[in-house]
CSV table of C-alpha atoms and ligand atoms in Angstrom, one decimal:
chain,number,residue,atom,x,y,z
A,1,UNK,CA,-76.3,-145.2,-31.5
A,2,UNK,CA,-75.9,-141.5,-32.2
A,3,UNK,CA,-76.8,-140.0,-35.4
A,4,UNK,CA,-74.2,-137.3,-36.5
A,5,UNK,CA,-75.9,-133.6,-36.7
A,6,UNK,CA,-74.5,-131.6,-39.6
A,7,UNK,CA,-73.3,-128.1,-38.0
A,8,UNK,CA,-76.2,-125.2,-37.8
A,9,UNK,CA,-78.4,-128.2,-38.4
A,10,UNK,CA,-81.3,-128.3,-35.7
A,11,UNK,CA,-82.7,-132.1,-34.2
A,12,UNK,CA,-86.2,-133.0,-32.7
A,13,UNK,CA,-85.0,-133.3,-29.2
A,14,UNK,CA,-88.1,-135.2,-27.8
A,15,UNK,CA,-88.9,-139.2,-28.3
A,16,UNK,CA,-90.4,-139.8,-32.3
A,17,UNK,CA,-91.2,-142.9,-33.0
A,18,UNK,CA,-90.5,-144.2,-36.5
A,19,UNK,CA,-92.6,-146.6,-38.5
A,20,UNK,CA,-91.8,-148.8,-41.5
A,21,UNK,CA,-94.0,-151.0,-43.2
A,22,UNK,CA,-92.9,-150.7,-47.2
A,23,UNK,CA,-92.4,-154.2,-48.4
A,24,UNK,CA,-91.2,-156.9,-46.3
A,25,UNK,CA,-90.2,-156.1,-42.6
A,26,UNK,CA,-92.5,-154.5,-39.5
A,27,UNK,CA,-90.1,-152.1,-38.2
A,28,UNK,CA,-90.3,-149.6,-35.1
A,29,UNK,CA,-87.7,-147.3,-33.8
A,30,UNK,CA,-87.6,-144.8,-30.8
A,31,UNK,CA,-85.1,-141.5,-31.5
A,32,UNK,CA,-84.5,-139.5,-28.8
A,33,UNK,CA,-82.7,-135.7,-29.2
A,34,UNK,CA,-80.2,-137.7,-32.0
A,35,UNK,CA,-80.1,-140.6,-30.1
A,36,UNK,CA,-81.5,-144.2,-31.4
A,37,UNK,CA,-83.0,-145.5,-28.7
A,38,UNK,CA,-84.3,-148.7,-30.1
A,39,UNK,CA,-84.3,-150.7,-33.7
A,40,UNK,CA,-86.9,-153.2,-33.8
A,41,UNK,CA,-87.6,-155.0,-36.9
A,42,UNK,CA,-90.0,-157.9,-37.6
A,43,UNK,CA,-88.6,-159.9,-40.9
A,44,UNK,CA,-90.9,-161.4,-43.2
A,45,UNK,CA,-88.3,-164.2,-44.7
A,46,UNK,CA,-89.8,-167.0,-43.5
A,47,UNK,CA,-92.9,-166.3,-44.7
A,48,UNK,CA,-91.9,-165.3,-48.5
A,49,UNK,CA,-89.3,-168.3,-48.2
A,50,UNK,CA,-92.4,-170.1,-49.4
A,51,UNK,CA,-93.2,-168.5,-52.4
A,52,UNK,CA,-90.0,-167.7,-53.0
A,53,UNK,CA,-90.6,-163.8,-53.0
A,54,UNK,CA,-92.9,-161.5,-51.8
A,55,UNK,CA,-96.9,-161.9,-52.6
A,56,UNK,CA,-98.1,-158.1,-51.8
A,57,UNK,CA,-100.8,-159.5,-50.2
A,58,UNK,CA,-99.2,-161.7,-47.4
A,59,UNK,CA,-96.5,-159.1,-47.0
A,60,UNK,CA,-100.0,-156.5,-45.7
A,61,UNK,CA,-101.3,-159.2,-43.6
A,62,UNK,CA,-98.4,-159.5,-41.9
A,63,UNK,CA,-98.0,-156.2,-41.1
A,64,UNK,CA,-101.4,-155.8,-39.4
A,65,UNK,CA,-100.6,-159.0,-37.3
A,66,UNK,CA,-97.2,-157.7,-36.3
A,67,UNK,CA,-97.7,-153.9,-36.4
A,68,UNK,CA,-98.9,-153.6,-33.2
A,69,UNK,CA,-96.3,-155.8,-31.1
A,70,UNK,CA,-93.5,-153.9,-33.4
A,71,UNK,CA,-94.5,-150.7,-31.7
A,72,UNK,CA,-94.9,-151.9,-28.0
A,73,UNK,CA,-91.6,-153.7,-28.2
A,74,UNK,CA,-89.6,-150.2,-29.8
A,75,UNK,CA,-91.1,-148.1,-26.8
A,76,UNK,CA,-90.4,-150.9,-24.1
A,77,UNK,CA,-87.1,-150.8,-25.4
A,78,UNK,CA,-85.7,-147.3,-25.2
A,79,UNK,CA,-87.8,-147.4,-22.0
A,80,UNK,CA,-90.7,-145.2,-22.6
A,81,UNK,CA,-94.2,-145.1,-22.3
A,82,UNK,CA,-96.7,-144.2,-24.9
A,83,UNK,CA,-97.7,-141.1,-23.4
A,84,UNK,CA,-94.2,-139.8,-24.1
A,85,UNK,CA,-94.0,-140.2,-28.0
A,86,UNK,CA,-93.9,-136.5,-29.0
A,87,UNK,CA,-94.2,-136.9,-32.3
A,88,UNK,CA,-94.5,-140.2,-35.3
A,89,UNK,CA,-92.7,-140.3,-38.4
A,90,UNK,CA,-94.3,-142.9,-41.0
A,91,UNK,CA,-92.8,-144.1,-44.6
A,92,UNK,CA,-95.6,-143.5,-47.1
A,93,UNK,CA,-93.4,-143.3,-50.2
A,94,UNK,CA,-92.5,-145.4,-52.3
A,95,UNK,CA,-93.3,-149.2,-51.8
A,96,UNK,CA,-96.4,-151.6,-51.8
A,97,UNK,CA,-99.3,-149.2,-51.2
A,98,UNK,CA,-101.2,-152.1,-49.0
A,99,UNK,CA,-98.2,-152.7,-46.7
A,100,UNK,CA,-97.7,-148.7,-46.6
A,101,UNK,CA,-101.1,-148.1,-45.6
A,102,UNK,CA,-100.7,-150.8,-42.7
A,103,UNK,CA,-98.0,-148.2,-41.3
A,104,UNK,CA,-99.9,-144.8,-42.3
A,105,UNK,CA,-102.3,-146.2,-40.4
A,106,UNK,CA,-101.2,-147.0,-37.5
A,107,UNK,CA,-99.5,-143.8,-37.6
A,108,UNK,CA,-102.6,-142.0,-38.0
A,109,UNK,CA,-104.7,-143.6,-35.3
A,110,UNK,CA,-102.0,-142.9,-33.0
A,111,UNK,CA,-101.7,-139.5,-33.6
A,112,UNK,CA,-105.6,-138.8,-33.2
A,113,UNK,CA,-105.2,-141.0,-29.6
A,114,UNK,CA,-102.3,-139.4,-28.2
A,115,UNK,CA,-103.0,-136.2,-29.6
A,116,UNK,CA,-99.5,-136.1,-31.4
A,117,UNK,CA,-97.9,-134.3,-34.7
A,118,UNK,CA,-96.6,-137.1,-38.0
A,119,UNK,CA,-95.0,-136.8,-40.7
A,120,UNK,CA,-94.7,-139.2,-43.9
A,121,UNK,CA,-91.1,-140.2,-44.7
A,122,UNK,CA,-89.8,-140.5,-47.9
A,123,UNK,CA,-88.4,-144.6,-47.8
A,124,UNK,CA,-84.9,-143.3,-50.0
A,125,UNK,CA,-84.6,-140.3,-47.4
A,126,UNK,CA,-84.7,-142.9,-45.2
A,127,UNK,CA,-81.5,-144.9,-46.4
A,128,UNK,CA,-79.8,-142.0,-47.5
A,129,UNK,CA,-79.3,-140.0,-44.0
A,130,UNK,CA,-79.0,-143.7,-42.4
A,131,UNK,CA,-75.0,-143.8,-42.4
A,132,UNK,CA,-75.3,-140.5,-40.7
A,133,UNK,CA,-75.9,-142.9,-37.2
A,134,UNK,CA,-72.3,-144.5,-38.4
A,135,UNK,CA,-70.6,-142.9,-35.5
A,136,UNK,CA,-68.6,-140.7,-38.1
A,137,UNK,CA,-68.7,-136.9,-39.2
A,138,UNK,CA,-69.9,-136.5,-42.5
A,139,UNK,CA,-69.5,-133.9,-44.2
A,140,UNK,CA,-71.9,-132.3,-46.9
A,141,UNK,CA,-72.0,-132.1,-50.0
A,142,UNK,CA,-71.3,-135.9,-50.3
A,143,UNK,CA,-72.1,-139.0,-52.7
A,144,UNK,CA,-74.3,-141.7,-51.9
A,145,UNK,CA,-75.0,-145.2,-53.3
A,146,UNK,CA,-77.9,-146.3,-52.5
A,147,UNK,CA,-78.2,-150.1,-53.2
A,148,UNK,CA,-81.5,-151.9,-52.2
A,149,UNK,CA,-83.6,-154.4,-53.8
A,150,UNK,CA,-85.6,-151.6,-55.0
A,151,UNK,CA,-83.5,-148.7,-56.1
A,152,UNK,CA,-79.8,-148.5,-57.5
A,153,UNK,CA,-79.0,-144.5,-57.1
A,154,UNK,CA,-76.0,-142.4,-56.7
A,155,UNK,CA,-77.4,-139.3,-55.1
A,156,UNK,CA,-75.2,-135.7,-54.6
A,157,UNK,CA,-76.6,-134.5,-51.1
A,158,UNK,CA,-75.9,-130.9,-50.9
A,159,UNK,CA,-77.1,-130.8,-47.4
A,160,UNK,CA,-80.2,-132.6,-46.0
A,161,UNK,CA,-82.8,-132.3,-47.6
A,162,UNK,CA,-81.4,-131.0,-50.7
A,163,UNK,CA,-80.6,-134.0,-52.8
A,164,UNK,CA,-79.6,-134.3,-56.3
A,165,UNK,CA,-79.9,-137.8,-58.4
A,166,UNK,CA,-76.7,-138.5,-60.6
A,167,UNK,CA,-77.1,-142.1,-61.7
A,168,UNK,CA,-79.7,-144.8,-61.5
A,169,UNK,CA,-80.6,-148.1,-62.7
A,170,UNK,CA,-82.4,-148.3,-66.1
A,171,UNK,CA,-83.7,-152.3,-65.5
A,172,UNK,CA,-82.8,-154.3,-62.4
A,173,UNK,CA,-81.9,-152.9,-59.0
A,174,UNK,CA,-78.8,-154.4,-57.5
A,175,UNK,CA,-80.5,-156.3,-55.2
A,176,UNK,CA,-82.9,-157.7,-57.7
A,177,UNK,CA,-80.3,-158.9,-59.9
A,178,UNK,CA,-78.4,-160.5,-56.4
A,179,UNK,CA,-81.8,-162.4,-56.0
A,180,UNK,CA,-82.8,-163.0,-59.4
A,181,UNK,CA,-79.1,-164.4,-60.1
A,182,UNK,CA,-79.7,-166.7,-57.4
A,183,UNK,CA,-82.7,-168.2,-57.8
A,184,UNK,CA,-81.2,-169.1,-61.3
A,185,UNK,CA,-78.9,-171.0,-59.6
A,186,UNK,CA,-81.6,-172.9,-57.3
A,187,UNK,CA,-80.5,-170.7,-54.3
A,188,UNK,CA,-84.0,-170.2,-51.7
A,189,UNK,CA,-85.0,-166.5,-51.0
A,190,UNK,CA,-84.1,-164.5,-49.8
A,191,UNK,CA,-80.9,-165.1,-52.4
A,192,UNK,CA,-78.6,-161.8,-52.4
A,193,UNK,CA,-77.6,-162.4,-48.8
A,194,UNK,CA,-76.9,-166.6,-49.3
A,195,UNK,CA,-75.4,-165.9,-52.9
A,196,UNK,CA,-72.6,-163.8,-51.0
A,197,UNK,CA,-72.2,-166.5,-48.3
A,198,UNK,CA,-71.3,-169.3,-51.3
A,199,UNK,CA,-69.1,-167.0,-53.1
A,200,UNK,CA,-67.0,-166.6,-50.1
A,201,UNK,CA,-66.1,-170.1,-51.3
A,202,UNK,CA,-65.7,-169.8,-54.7
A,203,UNK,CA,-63.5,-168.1,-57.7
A,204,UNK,CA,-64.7,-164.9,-59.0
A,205,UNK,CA,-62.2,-165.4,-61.7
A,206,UNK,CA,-63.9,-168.7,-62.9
A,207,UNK,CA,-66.8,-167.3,-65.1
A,208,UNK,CA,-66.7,-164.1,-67.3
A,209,UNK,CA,-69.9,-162.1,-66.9
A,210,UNK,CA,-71.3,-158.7,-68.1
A,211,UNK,CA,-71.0,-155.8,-66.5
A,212,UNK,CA,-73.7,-153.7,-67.8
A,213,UNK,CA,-73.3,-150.2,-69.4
A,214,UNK,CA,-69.9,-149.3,-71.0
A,215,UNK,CA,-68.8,-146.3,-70.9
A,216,UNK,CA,-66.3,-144.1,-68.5
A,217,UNK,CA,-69.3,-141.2,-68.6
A,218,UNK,CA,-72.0,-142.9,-67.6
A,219,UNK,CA,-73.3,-143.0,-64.0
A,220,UNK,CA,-76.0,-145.2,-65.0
A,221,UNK,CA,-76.6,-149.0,-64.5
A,222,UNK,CA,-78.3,-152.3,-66.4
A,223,UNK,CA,-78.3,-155.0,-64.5
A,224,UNK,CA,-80.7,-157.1,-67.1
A,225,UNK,CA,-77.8,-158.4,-69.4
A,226,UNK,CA,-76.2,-159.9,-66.3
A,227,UNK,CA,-79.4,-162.2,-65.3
A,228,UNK,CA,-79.3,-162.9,-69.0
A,229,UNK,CA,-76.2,-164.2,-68.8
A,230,UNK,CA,-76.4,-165.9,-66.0
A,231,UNK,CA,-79.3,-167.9,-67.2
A,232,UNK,CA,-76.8,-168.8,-70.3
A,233,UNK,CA,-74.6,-169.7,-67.8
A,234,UNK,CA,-76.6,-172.1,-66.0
A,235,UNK,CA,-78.2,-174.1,-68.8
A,236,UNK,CA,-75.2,-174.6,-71.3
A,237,UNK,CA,-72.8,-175.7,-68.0
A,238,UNK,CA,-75.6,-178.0,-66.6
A,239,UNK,CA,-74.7,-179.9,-63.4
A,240,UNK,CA,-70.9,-179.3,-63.7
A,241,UNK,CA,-71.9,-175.8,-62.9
A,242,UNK,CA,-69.4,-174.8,-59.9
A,243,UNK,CA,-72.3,-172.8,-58.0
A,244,UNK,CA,-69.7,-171.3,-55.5
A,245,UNK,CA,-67.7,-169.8,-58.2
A,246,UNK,CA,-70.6,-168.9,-60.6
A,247,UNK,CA,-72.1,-166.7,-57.0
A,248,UNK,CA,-68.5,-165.2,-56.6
A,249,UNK,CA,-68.3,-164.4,-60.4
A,250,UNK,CA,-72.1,-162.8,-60.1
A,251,UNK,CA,-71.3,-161.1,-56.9
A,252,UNK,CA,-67.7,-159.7,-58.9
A,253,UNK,CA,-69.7,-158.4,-61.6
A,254,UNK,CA,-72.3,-156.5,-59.4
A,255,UNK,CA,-69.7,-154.9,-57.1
A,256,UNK,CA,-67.1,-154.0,-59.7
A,257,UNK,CA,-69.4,-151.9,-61.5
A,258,UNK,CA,-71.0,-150.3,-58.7
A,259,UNK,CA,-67.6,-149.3,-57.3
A,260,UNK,CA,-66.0,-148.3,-60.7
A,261,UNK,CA,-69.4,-145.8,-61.3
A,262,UNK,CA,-69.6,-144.2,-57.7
A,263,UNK,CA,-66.0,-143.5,-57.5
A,264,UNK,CA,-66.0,-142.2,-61.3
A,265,UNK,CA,-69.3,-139.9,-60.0
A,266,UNK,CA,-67.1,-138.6,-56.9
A,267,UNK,CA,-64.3,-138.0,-59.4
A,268,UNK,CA,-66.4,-136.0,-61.9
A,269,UNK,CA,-68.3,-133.8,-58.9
A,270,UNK,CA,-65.5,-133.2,-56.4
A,271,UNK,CA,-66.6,-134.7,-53.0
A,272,UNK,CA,-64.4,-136.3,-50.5
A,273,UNK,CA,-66.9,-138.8,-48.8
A,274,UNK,CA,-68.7,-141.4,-50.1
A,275,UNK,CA,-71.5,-143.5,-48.4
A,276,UNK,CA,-73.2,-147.1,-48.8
A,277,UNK,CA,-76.8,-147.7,-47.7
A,278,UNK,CA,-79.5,-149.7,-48.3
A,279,UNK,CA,-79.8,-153.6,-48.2
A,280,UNK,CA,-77.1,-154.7,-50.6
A,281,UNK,CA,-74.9,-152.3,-48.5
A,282,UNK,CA,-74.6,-155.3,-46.3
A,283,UNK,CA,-72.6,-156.7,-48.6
A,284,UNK,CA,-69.5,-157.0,-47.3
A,285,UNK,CA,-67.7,-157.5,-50.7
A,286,UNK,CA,-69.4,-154.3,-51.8
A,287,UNK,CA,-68.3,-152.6,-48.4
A,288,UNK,CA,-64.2,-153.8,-48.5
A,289,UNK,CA,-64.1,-153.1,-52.4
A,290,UNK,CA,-65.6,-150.0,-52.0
A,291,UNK,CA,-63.8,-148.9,-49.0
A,292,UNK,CA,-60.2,-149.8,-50.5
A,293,UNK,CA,-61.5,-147.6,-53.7
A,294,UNK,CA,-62.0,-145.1,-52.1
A,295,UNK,CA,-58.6,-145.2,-49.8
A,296,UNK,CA,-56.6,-145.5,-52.7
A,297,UNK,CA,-58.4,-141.9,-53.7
A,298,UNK,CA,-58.1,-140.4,-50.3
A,299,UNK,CA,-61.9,-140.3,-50.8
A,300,UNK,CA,-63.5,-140.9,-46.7
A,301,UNK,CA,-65.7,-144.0,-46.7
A,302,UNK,CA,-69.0,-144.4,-44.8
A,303,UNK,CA,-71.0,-147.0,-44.9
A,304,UNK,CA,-74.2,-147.4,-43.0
A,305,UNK,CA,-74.0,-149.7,-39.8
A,306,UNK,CA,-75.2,-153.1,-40.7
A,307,UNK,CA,-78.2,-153.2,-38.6
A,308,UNK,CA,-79.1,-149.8,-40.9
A,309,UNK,CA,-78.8,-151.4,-44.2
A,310,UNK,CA,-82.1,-153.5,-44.8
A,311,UNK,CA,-84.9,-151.8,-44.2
A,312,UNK,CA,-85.7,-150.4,-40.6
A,313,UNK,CA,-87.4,-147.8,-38.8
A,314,UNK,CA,-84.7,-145.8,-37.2
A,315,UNK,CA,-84.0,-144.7,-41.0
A,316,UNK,CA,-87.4,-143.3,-41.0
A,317,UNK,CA,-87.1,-141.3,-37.7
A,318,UNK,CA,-83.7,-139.5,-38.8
A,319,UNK,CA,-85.1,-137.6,-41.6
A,320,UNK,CA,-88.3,-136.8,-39.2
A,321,UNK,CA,-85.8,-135.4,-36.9
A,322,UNK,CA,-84.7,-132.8,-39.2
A,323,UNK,CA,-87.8,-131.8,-40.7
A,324,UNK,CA,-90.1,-131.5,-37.8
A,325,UNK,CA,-87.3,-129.0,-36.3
A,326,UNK,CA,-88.4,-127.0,-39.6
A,327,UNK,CA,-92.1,-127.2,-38.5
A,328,UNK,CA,-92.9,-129.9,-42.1
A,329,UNK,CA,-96.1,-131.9,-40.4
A,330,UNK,CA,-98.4,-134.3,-43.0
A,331,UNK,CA,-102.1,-133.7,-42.7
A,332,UNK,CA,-104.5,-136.6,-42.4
A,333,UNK,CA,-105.3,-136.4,-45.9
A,334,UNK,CA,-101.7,-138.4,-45.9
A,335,UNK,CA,-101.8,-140.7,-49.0
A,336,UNK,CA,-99.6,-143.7,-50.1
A,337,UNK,CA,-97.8,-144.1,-53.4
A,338,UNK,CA,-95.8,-146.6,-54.7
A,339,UNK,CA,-93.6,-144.2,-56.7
A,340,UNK,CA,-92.3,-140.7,-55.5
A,341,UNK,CA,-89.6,-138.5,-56.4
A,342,UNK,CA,-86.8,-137.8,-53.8
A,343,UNK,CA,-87.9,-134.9,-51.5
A,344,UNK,CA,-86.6,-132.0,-50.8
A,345,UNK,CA,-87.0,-129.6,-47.5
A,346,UNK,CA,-90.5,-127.6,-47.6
A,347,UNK,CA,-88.6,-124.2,-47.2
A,348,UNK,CA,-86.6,-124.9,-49.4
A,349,UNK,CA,-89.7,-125.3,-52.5
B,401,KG4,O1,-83.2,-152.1,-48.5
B,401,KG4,P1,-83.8,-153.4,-48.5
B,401,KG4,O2,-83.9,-154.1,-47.1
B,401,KG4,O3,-85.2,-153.4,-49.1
B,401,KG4,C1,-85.5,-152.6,-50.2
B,401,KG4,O4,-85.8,-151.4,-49.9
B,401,KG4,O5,-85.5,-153.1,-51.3
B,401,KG4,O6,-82.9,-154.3,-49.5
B,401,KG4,C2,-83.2,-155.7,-49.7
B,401,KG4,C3,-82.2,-156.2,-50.7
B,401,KG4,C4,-82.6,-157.6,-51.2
B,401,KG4,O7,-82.5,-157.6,-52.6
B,401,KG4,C5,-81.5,-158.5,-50.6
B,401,KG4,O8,-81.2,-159.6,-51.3
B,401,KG4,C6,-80.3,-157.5,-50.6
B,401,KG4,O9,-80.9,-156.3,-50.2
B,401,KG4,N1,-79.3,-158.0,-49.7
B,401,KG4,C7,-78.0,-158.4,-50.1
B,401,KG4,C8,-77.3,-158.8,-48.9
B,401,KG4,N2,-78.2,-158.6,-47.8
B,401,KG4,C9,-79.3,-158.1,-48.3
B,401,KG4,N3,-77.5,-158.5,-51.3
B,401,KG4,C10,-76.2,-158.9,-51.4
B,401,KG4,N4,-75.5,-159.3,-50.3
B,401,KG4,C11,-76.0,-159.2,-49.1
B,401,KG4,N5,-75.2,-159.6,-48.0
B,402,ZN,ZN1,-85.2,-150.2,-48.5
């Protein structure tokens, strides 16, 4: 996979390795000059199937079991050794501080072995620049939704590194209110991804839901009214519930307002391309609806490639690639946080 380099734009050309370890997958990736070279990612589902979500705790643990296999695998993979890594780009913003510092340090400790430069990565840069390795020119300034089970943002990027926030949740993320909606209906986690699987089977049609914020000016979403109602839903219809159609009504809800905002957004700011990323971006509703939006608009569409849409390491690499060219390195006073304001490039401050 190639990631697409904006023109007078300048990429790392030597191997990084990229690190993620923000919530609930061990993830290493190898970039080379632009080029992904491997994507490995270690998925905690199984283990937070148990508790049906993710205990902070566990989700750290299994980091520092997995952490250092992750790595060895990534290099293996895009046939490397160790020795080549030129330089390691880490997420340390935002997410669980104890499965963030699993990844700082690792990070760390490799730099002071091999004697290499790192960087910390915001997580959002992360998803934002990932349709960039779609395989199709993008051009800036464009819109992005960014739909995760964190974060719910449409973001104007101006060019990398310059990014402007338009619209955001106030309550739930759209993941969130995929998985909460869900587990209302008895559906095991991880429940966005299985909710979209029954609805495939069901009538959106059959079950009027909320859509969150009215409005034809807002580019902001609430997501809270809809687990509300869906909780209405499920105890006043009782076992003659149809749970296909009640996912494909849930799923109708979500995606129709996320597609109506982002294409009123690109309307009101004058862009021609729109992309998708983060975890919900898998959602392949979300993709076709938003992709026939935006073809009836002459808007160009890109989505991030599947494999780019829940979390990953490659994601963290890309931005890395762009800044180390600019000479940003992180110190070894590096913290975590688990909140953070979207960055912006040092020279440009
Ligand atoms: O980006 P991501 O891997 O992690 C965060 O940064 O939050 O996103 C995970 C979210 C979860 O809420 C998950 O249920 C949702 O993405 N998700 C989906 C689908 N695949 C993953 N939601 C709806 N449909 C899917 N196919
Ligand atoms: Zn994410």
């Amino acid at each position: 996979m190639k990631v697409f380099i904006p023109s007078g734009v300048q990429v790392f050309d030597e191997p990084i390795l990229g690190i993620e370890t923000s919530c609930d997958e061990t993830a290493a990736s190898i970039l080379v000059n632009g080029e992904i070279r491997s994507n490995v990612i270690s998925s905690q589902i199984a283990l937070h199937a148990k508790t049906g979500g993710v205990v902070p705790e566990v989700a750290s643990r299994a980091h520092v079991e997995t952490i250092r296999p992750v790595i060895s695998q990534a290099i293996l993979e895009a046939g490397l050794t160790i020795q080549e890594i030129a330089a390691i780009a880490v997420c340390n913003r935002p997410g669980l501080i104890g499965c963030l510092s699993v990844g700082v340090s690792a990070a760390k400790a490799l730099s002071v072995s091999l004697t290499t430069p790192f960087i910390g990565i915001h997580h959002l840069e992360g998803h934002l620049l990932s349709p960039l390795a779609s395989g199709t020119e993008i051009k800036f300034p464009h819109l992005a939704l960014l739909v995760s089970g964190g974060h719910t943002e449409l973001v104007l990027l101006r060019a990398i590194g310059d990014y402007q926030l338009i619209g955001q949740t106030i309550d739930d993320a759209a993941g969130e209110a995929f998985d909460k909606s869900a587990r209302l209906l008895g559906i095991p986690y991880p429940g966005g991804r299985i909710l979209s699987e029954l609805a495939e089977q069901g009538d959106s049609e059959r079950y009027r839901l909320p859509t969150g914020l009215e409005g034809k000016d807002t580019f902001d979403f609430s997501f809270s009214g809809l687990k509300t109602a869906v909780r209405r839903l499920v105890e006043v219809e009782g076992s003659s519930l149809d749970r296909n159609s009640a996912a494909a009504s849930i799923q109708r809800a979500i995606v129709s307002v996320l597609v109506k905002r982002t294409v009123n957004a690109a309307e009101k700011v004058e862009i021609e391309t729109i992309t998708l990323s983060g975890g919900v971006a898998a959602n392949l509703c979300l993709r076709q609806s938003l992709g026939e939006a935006c073809n009836k608009r002459g808007i160009s569409f890109v989505p991030a490639l599947n494999e780019l849409c829940t979390d990953n390491a490659a994601m963290i690499a890309i931005p890395a690639s762009f800044r180390l060219t600019k000479g940003e390195l992180s110190d070894f006073d590096l913290d975590c946080f688990a909140n953070a304001p979207l960055p912006t490039l040092e020279h440009q401050r």
